[in-house]
CSV table of C-alpha atoms and ligand atoms in Angstrom, one decimal:
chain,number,residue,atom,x,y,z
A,1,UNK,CA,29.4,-12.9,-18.7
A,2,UNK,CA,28.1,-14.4,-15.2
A,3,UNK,CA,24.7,-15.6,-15.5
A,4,UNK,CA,22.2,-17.0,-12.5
A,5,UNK,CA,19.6,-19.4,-12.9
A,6,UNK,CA,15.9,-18.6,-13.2
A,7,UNK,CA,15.1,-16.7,-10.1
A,8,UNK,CA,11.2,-16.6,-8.9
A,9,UNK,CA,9.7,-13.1,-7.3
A,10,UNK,CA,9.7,-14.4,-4.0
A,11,UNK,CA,13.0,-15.8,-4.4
A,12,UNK,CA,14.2,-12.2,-5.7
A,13,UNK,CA,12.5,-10.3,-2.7
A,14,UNK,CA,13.6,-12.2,-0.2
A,15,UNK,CA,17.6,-11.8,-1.6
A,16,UNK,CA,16.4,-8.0,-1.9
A,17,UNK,CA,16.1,-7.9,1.8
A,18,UNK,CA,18.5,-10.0,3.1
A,19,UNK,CA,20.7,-6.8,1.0
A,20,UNK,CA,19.2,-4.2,2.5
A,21,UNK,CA,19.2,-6.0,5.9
A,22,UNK,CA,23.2,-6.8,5.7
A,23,UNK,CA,23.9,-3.5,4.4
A,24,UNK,CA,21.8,-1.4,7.5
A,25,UNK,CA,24.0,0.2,10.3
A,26,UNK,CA,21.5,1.3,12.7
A,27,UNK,CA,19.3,3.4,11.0
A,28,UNK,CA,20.9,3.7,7.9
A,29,UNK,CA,21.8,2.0,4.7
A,30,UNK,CA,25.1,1.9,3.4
A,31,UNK,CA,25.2,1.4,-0.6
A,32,UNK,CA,27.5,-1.5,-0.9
A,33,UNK,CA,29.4,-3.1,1.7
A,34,UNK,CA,33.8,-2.1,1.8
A,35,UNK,CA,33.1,-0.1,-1.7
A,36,UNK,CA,30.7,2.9,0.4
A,37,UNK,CA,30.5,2.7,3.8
A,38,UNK,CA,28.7,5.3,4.7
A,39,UNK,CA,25.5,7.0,3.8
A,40,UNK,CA,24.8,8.7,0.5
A,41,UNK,CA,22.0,11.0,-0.1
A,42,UNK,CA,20.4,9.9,-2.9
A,43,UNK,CA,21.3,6.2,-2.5
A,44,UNK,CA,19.3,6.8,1.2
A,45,UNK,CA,16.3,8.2,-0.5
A,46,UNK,CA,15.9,5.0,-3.3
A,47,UNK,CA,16.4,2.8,-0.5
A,48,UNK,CA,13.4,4.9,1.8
A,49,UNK,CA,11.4,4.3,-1.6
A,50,UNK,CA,12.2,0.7,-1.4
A,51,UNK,CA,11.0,0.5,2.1
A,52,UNK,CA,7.9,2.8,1.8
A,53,UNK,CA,5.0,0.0,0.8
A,54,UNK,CA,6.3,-2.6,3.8
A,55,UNK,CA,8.0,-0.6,6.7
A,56,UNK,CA,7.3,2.9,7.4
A,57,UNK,CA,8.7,3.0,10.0
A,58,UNK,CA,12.8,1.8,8.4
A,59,UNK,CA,11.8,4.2,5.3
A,60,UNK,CA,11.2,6.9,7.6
A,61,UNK,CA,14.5,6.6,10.3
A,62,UNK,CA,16.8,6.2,6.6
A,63,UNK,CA,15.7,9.3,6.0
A,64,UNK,CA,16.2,10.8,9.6
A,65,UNK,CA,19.0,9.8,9.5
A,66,UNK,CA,20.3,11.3,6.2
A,67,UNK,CA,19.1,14.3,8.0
A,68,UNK,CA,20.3,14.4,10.6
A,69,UNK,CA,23.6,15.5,8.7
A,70,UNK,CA,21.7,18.7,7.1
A,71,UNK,CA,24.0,21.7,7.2
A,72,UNK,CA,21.9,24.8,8.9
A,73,UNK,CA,22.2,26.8,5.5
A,74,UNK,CA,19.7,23.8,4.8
A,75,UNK,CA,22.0,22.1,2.1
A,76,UNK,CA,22.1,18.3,2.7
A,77,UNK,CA,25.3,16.3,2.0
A,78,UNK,CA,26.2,14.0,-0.1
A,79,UNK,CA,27.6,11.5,2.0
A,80,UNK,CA,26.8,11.5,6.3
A,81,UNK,CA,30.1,9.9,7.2
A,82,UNK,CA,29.9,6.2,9.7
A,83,UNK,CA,31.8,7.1,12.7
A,84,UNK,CA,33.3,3.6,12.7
A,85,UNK,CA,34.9,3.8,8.8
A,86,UNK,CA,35.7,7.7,8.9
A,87,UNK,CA,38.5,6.7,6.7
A,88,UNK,CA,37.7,3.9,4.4
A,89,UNK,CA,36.7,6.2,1.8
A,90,UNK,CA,38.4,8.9,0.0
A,91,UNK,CA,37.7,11.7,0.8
A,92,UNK,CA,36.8,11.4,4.0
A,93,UNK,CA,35.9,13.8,7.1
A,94,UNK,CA,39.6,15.0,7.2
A,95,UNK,CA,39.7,16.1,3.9
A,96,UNK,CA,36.0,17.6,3.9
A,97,UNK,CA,36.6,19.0,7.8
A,98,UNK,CA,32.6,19.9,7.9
A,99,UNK,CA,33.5,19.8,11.5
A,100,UNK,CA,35.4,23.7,11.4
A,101,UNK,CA,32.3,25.1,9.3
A,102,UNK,CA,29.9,26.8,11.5
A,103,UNK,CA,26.9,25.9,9.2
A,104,UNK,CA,27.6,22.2,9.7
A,105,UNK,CA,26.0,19.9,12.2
A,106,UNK,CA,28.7,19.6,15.5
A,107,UNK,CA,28.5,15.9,16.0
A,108,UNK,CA,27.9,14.3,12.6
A,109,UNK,CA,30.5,14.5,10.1
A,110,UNK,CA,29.6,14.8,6.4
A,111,UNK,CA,30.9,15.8,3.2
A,112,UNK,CA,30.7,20.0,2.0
A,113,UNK,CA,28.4,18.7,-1.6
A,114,UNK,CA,25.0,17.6,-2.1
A,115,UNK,CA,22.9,15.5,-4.0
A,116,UNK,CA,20.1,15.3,-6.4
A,117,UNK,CA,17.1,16.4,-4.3
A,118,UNK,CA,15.0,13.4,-4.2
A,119,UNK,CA,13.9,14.0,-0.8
A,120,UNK,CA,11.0,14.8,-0.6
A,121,UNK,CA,9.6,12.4,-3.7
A,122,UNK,CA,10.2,9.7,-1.4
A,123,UNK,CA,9.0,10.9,1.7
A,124,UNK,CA,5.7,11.9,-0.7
A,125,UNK,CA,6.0,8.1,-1.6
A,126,UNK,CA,6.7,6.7,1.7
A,127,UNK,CA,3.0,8.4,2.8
A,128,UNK,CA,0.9,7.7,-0.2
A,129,UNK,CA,2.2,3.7,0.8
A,130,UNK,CA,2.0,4.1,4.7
A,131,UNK,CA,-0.2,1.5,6.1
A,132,UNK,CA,0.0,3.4,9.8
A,133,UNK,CA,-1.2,7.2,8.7
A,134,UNK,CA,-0.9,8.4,12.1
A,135,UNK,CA,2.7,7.2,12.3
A,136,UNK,CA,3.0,8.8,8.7
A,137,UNK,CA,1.6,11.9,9.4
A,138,UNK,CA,4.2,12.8,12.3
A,139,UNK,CA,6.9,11.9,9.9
A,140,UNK,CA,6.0,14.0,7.7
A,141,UNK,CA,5.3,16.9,10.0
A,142,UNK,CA,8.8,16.3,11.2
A,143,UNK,CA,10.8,16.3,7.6
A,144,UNK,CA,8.4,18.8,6.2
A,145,UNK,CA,10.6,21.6,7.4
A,146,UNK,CA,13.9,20.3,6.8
A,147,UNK,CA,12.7,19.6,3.2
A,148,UNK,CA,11.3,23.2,3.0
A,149,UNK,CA,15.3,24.3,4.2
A,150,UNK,CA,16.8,22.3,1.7
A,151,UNK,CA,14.6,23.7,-1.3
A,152,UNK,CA,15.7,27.0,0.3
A,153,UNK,CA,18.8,26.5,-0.1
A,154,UNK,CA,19.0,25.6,-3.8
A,155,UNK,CA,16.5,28.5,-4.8
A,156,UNK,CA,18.9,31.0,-2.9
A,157,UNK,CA,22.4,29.8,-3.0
A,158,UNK,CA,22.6,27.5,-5.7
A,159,UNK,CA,20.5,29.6,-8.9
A,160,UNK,CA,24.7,30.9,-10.3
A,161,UNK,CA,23.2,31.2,-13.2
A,162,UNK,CA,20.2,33.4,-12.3
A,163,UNK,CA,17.7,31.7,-14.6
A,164,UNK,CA,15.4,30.2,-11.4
A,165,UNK,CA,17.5,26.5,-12.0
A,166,UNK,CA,19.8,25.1,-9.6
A,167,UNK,CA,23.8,24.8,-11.0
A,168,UNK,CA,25.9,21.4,-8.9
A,169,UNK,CA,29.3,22.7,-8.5
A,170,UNK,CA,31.1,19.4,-8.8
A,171,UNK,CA,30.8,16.3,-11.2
A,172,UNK,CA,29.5,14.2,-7.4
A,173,UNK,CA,26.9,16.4,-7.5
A,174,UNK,CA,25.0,14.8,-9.9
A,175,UNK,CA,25.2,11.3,-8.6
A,176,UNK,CA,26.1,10.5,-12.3
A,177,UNK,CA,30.2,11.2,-11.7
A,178,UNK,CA,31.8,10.3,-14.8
A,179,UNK,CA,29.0,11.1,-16.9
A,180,UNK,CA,30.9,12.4,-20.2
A,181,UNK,CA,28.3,15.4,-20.4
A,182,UNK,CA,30.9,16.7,-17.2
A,183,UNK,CA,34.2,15.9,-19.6
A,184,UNK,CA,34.2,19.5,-21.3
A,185,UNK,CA,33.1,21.5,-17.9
A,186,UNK,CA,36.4,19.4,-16.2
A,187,UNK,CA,39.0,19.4,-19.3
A,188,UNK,CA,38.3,23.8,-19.3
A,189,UNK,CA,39.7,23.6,-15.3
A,190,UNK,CA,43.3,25.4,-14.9
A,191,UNK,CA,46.2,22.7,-15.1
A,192,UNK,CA,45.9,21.1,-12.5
A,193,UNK,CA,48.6,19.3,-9.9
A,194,UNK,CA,47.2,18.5,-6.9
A,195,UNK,CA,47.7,17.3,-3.5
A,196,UNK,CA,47.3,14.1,-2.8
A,197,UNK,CA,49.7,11.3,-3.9
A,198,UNK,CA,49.0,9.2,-5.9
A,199,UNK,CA,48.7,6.2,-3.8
A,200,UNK,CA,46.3,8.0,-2.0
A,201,UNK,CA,44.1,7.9,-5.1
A,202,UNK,CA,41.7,5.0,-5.7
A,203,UNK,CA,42.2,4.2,-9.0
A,204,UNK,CA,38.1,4.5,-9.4
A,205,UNK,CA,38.3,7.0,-12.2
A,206,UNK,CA,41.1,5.8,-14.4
A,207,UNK,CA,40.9,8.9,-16.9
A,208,UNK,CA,42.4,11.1,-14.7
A,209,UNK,CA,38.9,13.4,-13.4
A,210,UNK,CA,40.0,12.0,-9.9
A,211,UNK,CA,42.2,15.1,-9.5
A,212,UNK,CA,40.0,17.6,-10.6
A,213,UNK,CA,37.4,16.2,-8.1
A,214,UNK,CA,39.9,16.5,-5.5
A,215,UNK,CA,40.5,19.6,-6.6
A,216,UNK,CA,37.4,21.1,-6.7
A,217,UNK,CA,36.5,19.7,-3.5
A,218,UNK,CA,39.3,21.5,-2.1
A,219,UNK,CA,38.7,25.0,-3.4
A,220,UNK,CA,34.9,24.8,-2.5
A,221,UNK,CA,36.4,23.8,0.7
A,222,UNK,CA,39.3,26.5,1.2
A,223,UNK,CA,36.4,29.0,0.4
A,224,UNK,CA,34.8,28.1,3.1
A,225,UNK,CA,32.0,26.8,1.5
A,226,UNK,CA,31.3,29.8,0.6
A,227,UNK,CA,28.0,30.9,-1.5
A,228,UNK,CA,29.5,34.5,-2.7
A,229,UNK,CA,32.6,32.1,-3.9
A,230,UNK,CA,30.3,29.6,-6.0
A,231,UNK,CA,28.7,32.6,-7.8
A,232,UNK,CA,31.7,34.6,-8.6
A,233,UNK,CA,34.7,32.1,-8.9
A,234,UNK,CA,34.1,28.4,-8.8
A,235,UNK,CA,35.2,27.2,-11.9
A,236,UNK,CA,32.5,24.9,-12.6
A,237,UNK,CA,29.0,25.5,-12.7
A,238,UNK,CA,26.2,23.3,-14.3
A,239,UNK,CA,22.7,23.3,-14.9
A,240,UNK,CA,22.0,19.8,-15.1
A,241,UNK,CA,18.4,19.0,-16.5
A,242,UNK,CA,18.0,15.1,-14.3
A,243,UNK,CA,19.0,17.3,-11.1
A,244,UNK,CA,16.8,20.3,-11.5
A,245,UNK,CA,13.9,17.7,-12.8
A,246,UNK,CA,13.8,15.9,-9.5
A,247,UNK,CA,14.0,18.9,-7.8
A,248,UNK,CA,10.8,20.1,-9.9
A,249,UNK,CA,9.2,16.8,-8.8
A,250,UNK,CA,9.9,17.3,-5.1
A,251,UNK,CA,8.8,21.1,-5.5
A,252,UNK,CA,5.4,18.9,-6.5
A,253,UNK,CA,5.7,16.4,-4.0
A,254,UNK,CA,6.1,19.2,-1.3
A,255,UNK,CA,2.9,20.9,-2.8
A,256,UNK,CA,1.2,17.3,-2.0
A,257,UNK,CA,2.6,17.0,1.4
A,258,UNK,CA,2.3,20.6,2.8
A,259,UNK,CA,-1.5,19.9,3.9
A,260,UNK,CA,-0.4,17.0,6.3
A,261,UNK,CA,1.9,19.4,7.9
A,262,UNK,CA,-0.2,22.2,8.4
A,263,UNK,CA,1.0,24.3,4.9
A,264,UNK,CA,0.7,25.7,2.5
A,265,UNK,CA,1.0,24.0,-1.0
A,266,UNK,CA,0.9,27.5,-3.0
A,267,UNK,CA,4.5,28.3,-2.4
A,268,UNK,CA,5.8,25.0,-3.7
A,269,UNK,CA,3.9,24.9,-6.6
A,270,UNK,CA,5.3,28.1,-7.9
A,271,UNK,CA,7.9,26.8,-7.5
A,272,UNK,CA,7.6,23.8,-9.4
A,273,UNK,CA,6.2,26.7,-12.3
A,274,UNK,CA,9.2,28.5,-12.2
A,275,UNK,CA,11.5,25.3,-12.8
A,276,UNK,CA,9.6,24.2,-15.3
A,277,UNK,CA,9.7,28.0,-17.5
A,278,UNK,CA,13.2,27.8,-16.9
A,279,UNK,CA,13.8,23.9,-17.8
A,280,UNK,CA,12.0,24.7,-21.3
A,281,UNK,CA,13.5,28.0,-21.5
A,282,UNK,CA,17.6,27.4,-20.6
A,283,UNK,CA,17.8,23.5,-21.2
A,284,UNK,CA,16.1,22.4,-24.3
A,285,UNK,CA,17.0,21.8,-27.8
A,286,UNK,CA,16.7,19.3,-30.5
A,287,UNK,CA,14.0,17.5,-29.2
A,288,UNK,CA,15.7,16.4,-25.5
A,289,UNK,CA,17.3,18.7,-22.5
A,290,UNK,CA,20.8,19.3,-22.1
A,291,UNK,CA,23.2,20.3,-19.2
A,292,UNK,CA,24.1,23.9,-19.6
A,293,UNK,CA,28.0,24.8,-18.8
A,294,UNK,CA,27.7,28.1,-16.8
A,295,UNK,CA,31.1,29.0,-17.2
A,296,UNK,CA,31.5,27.6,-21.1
A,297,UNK,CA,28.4,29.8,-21.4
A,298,UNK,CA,27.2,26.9,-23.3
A,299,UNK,CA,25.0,23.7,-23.8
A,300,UNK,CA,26.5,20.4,-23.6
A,301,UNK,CA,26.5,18.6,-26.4
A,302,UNK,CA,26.5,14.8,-25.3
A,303,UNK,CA,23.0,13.4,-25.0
A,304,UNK,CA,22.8,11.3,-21.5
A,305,UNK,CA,20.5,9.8,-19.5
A,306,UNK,CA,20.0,13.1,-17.3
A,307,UNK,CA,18.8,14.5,-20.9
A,308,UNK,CA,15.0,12.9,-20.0
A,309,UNK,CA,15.2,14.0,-15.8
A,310,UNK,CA,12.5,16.4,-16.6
A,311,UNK,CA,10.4,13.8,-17.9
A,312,UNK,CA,9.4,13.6,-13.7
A,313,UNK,CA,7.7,16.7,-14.0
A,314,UNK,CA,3.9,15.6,-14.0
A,315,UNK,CA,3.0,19.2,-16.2
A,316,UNK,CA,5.5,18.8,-18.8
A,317,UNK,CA,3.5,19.5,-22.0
A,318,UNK,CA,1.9,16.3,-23.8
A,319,UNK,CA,4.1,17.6,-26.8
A,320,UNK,CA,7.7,17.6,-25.1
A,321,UNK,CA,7.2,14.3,-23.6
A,322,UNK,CA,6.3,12.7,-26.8
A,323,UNK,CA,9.8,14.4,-28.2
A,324,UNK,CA,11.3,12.7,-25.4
A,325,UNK,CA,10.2,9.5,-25.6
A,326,UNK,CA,10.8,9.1,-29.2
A,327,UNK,CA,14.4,9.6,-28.3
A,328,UNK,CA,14.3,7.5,-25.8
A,329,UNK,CA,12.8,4.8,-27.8
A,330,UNK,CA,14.9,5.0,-30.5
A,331,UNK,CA,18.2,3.1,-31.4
A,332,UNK,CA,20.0,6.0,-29.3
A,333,UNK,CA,19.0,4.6,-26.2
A,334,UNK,CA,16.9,1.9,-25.9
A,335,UNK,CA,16.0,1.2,-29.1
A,336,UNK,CA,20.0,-0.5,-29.4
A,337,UNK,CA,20.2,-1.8,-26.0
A,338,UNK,CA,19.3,-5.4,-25.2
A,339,UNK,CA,19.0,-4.4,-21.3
A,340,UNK,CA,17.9,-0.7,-21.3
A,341,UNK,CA,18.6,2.2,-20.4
A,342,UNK,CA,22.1,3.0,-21.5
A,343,UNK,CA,23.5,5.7,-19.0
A,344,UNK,CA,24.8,7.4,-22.5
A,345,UNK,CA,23.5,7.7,-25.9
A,346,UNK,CA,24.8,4.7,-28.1
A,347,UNK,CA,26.0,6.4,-30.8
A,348,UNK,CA,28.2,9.3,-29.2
A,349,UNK,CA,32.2,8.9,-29.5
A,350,UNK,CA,31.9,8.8,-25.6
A,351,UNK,CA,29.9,5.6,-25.1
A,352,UNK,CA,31.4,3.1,-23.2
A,353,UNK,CA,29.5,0.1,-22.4
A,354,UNK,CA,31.7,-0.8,-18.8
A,355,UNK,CA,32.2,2.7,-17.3
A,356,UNK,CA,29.9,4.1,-14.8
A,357,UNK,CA,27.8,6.5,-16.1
A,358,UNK,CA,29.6,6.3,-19.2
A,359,UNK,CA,27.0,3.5,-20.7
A,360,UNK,CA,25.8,1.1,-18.8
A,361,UNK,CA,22.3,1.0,-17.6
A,362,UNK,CA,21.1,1.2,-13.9
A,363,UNK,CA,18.5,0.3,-11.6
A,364,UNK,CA,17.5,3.7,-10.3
A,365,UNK,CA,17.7,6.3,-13.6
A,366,UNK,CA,15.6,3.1,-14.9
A,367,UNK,CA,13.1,3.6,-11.7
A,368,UNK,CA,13.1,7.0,-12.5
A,369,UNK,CA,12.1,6.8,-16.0
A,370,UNK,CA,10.0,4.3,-15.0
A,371,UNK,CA,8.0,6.4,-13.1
A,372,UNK,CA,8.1,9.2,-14.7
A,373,UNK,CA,6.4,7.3,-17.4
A,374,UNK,CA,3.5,6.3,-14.9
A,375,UNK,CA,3.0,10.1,-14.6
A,376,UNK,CA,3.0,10.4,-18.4
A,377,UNK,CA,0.3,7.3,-19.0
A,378,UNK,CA,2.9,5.4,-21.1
A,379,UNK,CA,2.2,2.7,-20.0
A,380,UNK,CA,3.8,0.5,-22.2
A,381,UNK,CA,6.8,2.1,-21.6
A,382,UNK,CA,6.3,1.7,-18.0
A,383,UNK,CA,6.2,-1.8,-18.4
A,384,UNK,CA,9.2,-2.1,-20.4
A,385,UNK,CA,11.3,-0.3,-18.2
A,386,UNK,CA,9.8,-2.2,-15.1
A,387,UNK,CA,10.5,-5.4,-16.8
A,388,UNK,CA,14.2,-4.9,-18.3
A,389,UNK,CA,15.0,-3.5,-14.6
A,390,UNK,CA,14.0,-6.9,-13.5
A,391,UNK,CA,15.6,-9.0,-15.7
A,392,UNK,CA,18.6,-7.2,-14.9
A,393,UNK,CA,18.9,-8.0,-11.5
A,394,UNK,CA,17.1,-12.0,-11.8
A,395,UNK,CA,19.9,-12.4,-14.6
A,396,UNK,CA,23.1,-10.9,-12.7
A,397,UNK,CA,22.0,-10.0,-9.1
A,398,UNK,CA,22.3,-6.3,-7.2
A,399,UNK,CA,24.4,-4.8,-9.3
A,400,UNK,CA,25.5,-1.2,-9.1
A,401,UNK,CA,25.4,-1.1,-13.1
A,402,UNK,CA,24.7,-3.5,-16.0
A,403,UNK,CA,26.1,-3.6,-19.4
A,404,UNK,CA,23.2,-2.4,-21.4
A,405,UNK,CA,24.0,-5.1,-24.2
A,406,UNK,CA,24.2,-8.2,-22.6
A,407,UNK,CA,23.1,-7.5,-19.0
A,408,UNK,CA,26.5,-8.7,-17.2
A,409,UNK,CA,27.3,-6.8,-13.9
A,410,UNK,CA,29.3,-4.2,-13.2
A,411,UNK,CA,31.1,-1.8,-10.3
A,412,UNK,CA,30.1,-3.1,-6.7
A,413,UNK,CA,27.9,-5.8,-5.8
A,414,UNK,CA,24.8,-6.3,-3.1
A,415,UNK,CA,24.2,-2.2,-4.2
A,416,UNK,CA,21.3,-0.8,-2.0
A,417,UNK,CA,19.7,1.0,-4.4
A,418,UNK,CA,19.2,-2.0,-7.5
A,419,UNK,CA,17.9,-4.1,-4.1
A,420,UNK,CA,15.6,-1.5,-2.6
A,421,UNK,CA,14.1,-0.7,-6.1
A,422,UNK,CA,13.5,-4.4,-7.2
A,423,UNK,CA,11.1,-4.6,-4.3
A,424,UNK,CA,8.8,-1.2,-5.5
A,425,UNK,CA,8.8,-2.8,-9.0
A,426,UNK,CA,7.8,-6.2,-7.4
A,427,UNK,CA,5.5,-4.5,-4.8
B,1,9WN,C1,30.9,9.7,-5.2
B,1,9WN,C2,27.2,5.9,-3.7
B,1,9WN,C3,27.6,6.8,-4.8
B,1,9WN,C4,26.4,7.2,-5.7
B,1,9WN,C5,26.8,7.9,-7.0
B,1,9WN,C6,27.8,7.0,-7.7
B,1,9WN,C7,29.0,6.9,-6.8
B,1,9WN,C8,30.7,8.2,-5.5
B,1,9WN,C9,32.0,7.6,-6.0
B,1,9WN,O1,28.6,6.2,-5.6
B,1,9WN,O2,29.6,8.1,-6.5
B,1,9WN,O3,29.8,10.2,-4.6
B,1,9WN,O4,32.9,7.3,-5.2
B,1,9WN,O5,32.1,7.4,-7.3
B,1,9WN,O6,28.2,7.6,-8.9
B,1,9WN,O7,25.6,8.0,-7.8
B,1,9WN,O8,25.5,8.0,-5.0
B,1,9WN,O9,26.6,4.8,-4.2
């Protein structure tokens, strides 16, 4: 296990920059240099959170940028592809060919998936933190919209399962890839052979899901991206409880920021309402939330870290928070884990303390919880969380993942997000 010596805050924050500042290509932030070399949605929006208390200015243009890839059914991408590495990472703009879709923007190339919607939670950040409120309010007024397009589009094209929640169509939609609560959704896919050789394939998912990715990228693709295809044939459709919480907490960060742009809140917040009915009504059991399999027609068993997503929702009744955080403080999650929070419960057959999403613990579903209990008033919880996030990255450096037992580093290194998140908690 690699091990650095005592590092001071100042000494943390200013290696927390000198990240963010090597991994910045003109507006925006890749998340780790050679491993992603482009910009991710999500990873863009915890690096804008990052940025909100000191530069409103580099929050704001990160997230311009993202947007600037927005597709005009309103669905933003997963990834808005660097002109200068179009191919360094599989799959690229030749495989996703947003370029033929008439929905897609002409000159930006981007990937045909999205992302968690944190969006508008960190635009909502980046003006409560704004020191300039002029220059604030006319970022705002210009992402409003775009934000108000992208909730459109997962009210309208993404609800397959017609409950008022929003289903991801693919494992990347998550942001938590190789999350075992996606192994029975993939394993039901037809037998599958696909396409690409083999050396064509990074060997980043050894289990084999790397071809069904492929391969459901491709038929979303050969639909033509197609909304009528996602509801009646796509082969797999989730209701994942971390997504649709986020997107409950944007619905209420929208509701905050509508005023500054001239709207109104009402809309968002029912909105937020209806989320929340069908979070309580579709997702939970046994004391947590669980992913629901649209086409299993079931709930997943596995208990994950996306289990406590709609812990972000600020009205969440007193009574399913404190079910939550039991959970979450027991020997399950972090009651076991000597550097919480362990991407997967401890106990389940599918643990694995060095895989991804498959166990180890990570700086932003840590930030999240983090701040989700803020909303809550656990604020010993909140300190924990904040604290164990911080030992993390004094002990082993920006890490894209730790191992939740003794804190050694994992995946890529100088990651965007574990950088950009270090300074909120040290802020
Ligand atoms: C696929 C960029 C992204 C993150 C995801 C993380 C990983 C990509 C991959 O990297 O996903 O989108 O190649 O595995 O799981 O959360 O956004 O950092």
């Amino acid at each position: 296990m690699e091990a650095r010596a005592a590092i001071d805050d100042a000494a943390l924050e200013r290696e927390a920059w000198s990240v963010l500042d090597a991994n910045r290509t003109g507006p925006a932030t890749v998340p780790a240099p050679g491993l992603y070399p482009h910009q991710w949605s999500w990873d863009s929006t915890f690096v804008a959170l990052g940025l909100a208390r000191r530069d409103t200015r580099k929050a704001g243009g990160e997230l311009l940028s993202l947007l600037a890839g927005q597709w005009s059914t309103g669905m933003v991408p997963h990834i808005v592809f660097h002109p200068a590495h179009t191919e360094a990472y599989f799959p690229g703009p030749s495989v996703w060919r947003s370029g033929e879709h008439p929905a897609a923007p002409r000159r930006v190339p981007t990937s045909g998936l999205t992302q968690p919607p944190m969006h508008a939670l960190a635009l909502w950040q980046v003006w409560r933190h704004a020191a300039d409120r002029d220059e604030a309010a006319a970022l705002v007024r210009r992402l409003y919209p775009m934000l108000v397009a992208q909730h459109d589009y997962l009210a309208g094209a993404r609800d397959l399962g017609g409950g008022g929640l929003a289903a991801i169509v693919h494992p990347w939609e998550s942001g938590m890839d190789d999350s075992p609560a996606w192994d029975d959704p993939l394993a039901a896919l037809p037998g599958i052979r696909y396409a690409y050789r083999s050396e064509e394939m990074p060997e980043r998912h050894p289990d084999g899901h790397q071809d069904r990715y492929v391969w459901l990228a491709l038929r979303y693709r050969d639909s033509g991206y197609e909304a009528a295809y996602l509801r009646q044939e796509h082969p797999f459709a989730v209701e994942d409880p971390m997504f649709n919480g986020i997107w409950l907490a944007s619905c209420e960060a929208l509701a905050e920021l509508a005023p500054v742009a001239g709207a109104d809140p009402g809309p968002h917040l029912e909105a937020a309402e209806r989320i929340r009915a069908a979070l309580l009504e579709r997702l939970w059991t046994g004391g947590v939330f669980h992913a629901r399999d649209l086409r299993g027609g079931r709930l997943i068993p596995v208990c994950t870290i996306g289990c406590f997503g709609p812990m972000l929702d600020p009205r969440l009744p007193g009574d399913r928070v404190a079910e939550l955080v039991s959970v979450l403080e027991s020997a399950r999650f972090m009651g076991a884990a000597g550097y919480p929070v362990p991407s997967c419960e401890i106990r389940a057959p599918q643990f694995d303390r060095s895989r991804y999403w498959r166990g180890p613990s990570w700086v932003n579903t840590n930030w999240l919880l983090r701040q989700a209990a803020v909303l809550h008033g656990r604020v010993e919880l909140a300190r924990q969380l904040g604290a164990a996030t911080l030992r993390l990255v004094r002990q082993s450096g920006f890490r894209e993942c730790f191992d939740p037992f003794d804190g050694s580093g994992r995946g890529g290194r100088d990651f965007s997000w574990s950088a950009a998140l270090t300074l909120d908690l040290l802020a």
